Every structure is written in C-alpha cells, then in structure tokens.
Tab-separated table of C-alpha atoms in Angstrom:
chain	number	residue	atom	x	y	z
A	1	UNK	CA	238.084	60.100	138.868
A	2	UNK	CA	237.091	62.821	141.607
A	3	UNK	CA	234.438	64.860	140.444
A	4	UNK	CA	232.727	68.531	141.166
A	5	UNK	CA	229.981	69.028	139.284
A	6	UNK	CA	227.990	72.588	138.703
A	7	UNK	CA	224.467	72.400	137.730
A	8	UNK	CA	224.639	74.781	134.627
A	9	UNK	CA	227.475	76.066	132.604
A	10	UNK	CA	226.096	79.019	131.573
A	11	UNK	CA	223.005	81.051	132.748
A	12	UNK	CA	220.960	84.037	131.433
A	13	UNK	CA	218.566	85.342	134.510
A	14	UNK	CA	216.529	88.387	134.372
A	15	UNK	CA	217.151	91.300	137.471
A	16	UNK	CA	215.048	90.436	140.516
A	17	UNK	CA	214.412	86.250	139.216
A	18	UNK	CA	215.854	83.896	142.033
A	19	UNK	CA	218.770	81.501	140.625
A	20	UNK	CA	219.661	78.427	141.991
A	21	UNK	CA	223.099	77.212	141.514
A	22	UNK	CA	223.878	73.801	142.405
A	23	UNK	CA	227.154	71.729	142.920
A	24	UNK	CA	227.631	67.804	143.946
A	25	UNK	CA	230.468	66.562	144.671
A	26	UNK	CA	231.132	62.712	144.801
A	27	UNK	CA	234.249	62.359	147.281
A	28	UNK	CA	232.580	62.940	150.533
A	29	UNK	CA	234.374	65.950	151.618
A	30	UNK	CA	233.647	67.386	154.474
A	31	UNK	CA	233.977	70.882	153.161
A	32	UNK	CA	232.312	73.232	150.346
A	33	UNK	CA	232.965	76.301	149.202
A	34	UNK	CA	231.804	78.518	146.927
A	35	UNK	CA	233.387	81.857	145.215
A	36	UNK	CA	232.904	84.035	142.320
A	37	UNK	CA	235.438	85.475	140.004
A	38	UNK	CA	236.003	88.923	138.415
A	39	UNK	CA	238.753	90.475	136.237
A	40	UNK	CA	241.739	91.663	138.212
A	41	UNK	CA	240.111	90.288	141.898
A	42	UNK	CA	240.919	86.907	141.548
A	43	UNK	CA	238.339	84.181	143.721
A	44	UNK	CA	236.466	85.882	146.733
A	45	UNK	CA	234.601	83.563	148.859
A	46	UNK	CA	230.989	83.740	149.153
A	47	UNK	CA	230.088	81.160	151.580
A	48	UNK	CA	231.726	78.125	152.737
A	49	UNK	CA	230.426	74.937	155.053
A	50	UNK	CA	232.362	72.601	157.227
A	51	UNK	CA	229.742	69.977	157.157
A	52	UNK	CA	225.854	69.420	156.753
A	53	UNK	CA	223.592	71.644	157.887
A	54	UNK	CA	226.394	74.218	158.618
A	55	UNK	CA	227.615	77.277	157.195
A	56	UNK	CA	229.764	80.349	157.470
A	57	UNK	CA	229.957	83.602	155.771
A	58	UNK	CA	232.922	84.371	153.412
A	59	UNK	CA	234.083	87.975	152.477
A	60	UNK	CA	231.426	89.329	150.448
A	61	UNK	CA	227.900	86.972	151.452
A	62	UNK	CA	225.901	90.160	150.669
A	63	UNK	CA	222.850	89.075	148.719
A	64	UNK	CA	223.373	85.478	148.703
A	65	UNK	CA	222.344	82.516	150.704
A	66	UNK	CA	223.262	78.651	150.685
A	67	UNK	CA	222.095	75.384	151.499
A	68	UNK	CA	224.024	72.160	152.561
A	69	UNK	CA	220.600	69.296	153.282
A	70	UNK	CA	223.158	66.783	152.665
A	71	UNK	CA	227.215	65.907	152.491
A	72	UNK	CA	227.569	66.335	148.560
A	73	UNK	CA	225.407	68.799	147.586
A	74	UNK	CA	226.181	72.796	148.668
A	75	UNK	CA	223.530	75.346	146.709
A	76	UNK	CA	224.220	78.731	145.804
A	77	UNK	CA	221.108	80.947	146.134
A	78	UNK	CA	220.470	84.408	144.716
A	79	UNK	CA	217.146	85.787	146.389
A	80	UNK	CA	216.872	88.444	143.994
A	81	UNK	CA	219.640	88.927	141.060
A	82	UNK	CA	221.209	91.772	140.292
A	83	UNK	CA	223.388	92.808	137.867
A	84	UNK	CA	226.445	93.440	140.072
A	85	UNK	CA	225.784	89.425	140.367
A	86	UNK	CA	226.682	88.465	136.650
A	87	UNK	CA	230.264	86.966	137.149
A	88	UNK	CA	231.558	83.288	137.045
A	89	UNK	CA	230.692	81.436	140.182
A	90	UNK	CA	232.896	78.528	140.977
A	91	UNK	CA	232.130	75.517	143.551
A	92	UNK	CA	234.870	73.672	145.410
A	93	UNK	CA	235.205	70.894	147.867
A	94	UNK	CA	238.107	69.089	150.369
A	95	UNK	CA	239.165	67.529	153.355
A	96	UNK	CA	238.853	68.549	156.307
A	97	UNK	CA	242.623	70.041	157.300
A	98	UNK	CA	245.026	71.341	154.964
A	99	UNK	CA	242.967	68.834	151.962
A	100	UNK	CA	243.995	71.020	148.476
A	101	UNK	CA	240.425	71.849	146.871
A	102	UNK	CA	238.720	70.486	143.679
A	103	UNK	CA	237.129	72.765	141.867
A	104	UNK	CA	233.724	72.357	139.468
A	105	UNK	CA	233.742	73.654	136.156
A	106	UNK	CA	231.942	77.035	136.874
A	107	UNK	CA	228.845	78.669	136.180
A	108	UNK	CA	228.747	81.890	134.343
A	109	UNK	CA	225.991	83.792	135.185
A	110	UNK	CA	224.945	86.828	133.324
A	111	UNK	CA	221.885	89.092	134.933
A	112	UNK	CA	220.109	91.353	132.382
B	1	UNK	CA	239.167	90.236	154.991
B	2	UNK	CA	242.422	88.394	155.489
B	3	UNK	CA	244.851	90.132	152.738
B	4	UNK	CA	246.412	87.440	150.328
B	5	UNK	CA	248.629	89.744	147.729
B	6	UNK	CA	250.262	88.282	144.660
B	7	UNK	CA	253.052	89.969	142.370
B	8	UNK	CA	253.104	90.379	139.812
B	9	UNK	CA	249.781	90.790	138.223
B	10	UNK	CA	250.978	89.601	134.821
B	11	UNK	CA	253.897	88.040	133.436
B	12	UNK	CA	255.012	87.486	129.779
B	13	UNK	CA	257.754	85.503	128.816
B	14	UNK	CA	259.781	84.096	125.979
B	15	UNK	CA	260.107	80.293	126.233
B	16	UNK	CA	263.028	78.992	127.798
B	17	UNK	CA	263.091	81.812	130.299
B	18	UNK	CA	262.812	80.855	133.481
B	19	UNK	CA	260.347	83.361	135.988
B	20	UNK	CA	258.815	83.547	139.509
B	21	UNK	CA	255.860	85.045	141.308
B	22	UNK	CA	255.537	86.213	144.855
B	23	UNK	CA	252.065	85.361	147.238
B	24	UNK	CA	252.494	87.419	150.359
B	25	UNK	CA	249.912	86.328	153.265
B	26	UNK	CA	249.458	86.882	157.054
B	27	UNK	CA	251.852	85.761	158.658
B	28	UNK	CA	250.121	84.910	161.688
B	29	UNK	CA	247.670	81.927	162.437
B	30	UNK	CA	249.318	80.254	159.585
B	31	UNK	CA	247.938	76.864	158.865
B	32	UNK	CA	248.296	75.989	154.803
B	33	UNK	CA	249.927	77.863	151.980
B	34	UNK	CA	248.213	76.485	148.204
B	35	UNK	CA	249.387	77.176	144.530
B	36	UNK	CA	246.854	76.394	141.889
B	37	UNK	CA	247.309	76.582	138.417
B	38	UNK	CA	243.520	77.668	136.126
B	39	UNK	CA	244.239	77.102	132.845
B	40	UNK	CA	241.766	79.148	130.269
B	41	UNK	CA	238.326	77.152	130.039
B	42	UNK	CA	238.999	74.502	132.535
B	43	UNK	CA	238.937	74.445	136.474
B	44	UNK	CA	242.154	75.401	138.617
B	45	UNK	CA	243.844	72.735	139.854
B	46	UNK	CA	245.911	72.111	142.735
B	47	UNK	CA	250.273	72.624	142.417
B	48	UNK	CA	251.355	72.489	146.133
B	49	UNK	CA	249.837	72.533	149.522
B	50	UNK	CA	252.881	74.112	152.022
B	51	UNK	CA	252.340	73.914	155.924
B	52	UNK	CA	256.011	73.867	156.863
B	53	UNK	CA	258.174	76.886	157.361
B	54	UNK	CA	261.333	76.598	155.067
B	55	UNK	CA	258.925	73.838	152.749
B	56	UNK	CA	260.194	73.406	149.002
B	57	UNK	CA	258.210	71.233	146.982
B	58	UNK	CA	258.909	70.427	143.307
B	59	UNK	CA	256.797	69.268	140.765
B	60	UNK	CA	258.670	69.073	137.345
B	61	UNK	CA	260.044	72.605	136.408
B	62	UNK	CA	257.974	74.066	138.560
B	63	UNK	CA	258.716	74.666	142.583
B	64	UNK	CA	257.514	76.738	145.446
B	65	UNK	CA	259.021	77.679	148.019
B	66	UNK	CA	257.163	78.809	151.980
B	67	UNK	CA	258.964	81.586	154.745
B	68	UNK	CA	255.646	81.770	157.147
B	69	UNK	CA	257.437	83.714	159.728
B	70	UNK	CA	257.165	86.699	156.995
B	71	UNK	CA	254.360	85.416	155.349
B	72	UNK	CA	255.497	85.072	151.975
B	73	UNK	CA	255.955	82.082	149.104
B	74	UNK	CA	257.327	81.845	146.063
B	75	UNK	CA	256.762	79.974	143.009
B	76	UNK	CA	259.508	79.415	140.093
B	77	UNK	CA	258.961	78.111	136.924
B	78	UNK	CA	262.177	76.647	135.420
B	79	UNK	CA	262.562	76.697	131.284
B	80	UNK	CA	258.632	78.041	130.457
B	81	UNK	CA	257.075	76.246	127.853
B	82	UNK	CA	253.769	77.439	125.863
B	83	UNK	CA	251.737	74.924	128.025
B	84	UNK	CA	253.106	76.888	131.208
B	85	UNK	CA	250.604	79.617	130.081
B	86	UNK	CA	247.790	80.090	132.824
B	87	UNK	CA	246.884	81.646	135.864
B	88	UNK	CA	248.792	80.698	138.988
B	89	UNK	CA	247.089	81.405	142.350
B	90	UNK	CA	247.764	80.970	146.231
B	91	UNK	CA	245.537	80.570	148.689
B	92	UNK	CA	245.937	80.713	152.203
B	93	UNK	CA	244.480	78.618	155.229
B	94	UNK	CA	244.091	80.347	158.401
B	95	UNK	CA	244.588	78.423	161.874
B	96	UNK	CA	240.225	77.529	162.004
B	97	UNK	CA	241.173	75.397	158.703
B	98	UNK	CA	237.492	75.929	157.113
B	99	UNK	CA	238.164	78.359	154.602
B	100	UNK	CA	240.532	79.576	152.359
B	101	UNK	CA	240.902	82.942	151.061
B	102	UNK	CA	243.249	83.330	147.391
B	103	UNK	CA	244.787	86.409	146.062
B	104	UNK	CA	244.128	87.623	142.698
B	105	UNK	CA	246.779	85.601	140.741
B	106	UNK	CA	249.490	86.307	138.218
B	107	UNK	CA	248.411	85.588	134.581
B	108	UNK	CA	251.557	83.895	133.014
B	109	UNK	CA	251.991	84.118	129.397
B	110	UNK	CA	254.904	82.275	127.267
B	111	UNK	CA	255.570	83.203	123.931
B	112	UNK	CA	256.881	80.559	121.978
C-alpha cells in the first residue's frame, strides 16, 4: 500500500516557537508538495520540490521554509509561528509528469 | 497565481439526483487537468487525471469530462448516493509539470 505519512496529527505551538512538520513518503516520487487549507480557499501551495536538494516557491511561501536532504522526506518549517499560520497543512507526493498526487493525512496546526 | 475557479461552491442534493460541477482553468500551457475527491477526516484522493482535449473518463457513476481550448472540465455524478458526500476538487498542471495549483472545491452534500 502507497503511503504519505505526516509527522503529527495535531499540533499546539505557541506564537514565535519554530515547528517542524515532517512528511515521508515511501514510493520514491520524484516530487513533494506541500499546501495548507482554509475554509472557502481550498489547497494553496506553499512550496513544492522536483527532486533532492531542490525547491520552488508556491503561491503564498511567505514565512515558511523547506527542506528536501533526501528523496522521501520534504520538511515544512515555520521560523517563527504566527497565528495567521494555524490551519491544516497537508503533504503530497507523485511522479514526475502528469503522476495524480497522494496525499498524507494532514497536520492541524493551531498557534496560540 | 494561476486562477483555478470551481462552481459551484456547494451543492446539496436529494439522492438519486444526478448533479455536476464546473473547474474552469487557464487555458493556455495546459499540461494535466485532476479531480480529487476529500472525504471528511481522511486525505483526498485522486478521481481522474485528463491531458487530452475532448477526454471523458468514467469511473462508476461518476465522469469528467476536459475542453482545454476554453479551459474548462466538468464532473457529473450520475444517481448520488449518501457516500457521494465530500469535497470534489481540480487541480491543474501547467506546461513546467512541477506543481499543481487546485481551486477551492465544491462541497457535495446528498441527503438521503
């Protein structure tokens, strides 16, 4: 069975704590993606990469960074949280080409 | 920000009645045209992955069908049943084929 996995289901953080949101996935995609979703906007990328060591800005990157060190793994990094951040952040993963995207679980973060 | 629009926001139905959505997209530098279905509490999963002008897939009741000259898809829903119920999204592929950009989705209820 092909498999996403996010780090943590659910997270409380504290404004201005740095979060680290992690996703493997076991079907050596080439690409990763994350996005967050909101009532009534749908997914909006954050950041996506085409491979290891690369990565490429989505529509709204804006206090958030990521890390791909190796094929599987793609972090999610909050510097600083804020609590325009609390939303549910979802990890994905395909093929290279037109590959349909699995999806992880989510994370729901809530910043206090 | 590529504009992915989808119509309309909500939908509820009685079962039996058949319905359809609309995801409207770029029409130029086309590459891929996705439906996903997110049910409540689990991850969205893939429905159809379109790169063909004039494509019609099928997958049970449900079927999509792709006009990428005027960038727009549909998706019908034939007889709604209870477990129809969920979120339907598209997501379109532009021609660098490394990310993929959704609209907002149309939240499908059926009442039994």
């Amino acid at each position: 069975d092909v498999k996403v996995t996010q780090s943590s289901r659910y997270l409380v953080k504290r404004t201005g704590e740095k979060v680290f949101l992690e996703c493997v996935q076991d079907m050596d995609h080439e690409n990763m993606f994350w996005y967050r979703q909101d009532p009534g906007l749908g997914l909006r990328l954050i950041y996506f990469s085409y491979d290891v060591k690369m990565k490429e800005k989505g529509d709204i990157p804006e206090g958030y960074s990521v890390s791909r060190e190796k094929k599987e793994r793609f972090s999610l990094i909050l510097e600083s949280a804020s609590t325009n951040q609390t939303s549910m952040y979802l990890c994905a993963s395909s093929y290279r080409g037109t590959g349909e995207l699995f999806f992880g679980e989510g994370s729901r973060l809530t910043v206090l | 920000i590529l504009n992915v629009e989808q119509s309309p926001q909500s939908l509820h139905v009685q079962e039996g009645d058949s319905t359809n959505f609309t995801c409207s997209f770029p029409s130029s530098n086309f590459y891929a045209l996705h439906w996903y279905r997110w049910e409540t509490a689990k991850s969205p999963e893939a429905l159809f992955v379109m790169t063909l002008n004039g494509d019609e897939k099928k997958k049970g009741r449900i079927s999509a069908t792709l006009n990428t000259k005027e960038g727009y898809s549909y998706l019908y829903i034939k007889g709604s049943q209870p477990e129809d119920s969920a979120t339907y999204l598209c997501a379109f592929m532009g021609y660098n084929n490394n990310d993929m950009r959704f609209g907002a989705g149309t939240r499908l209820t059926v009442k039994p």
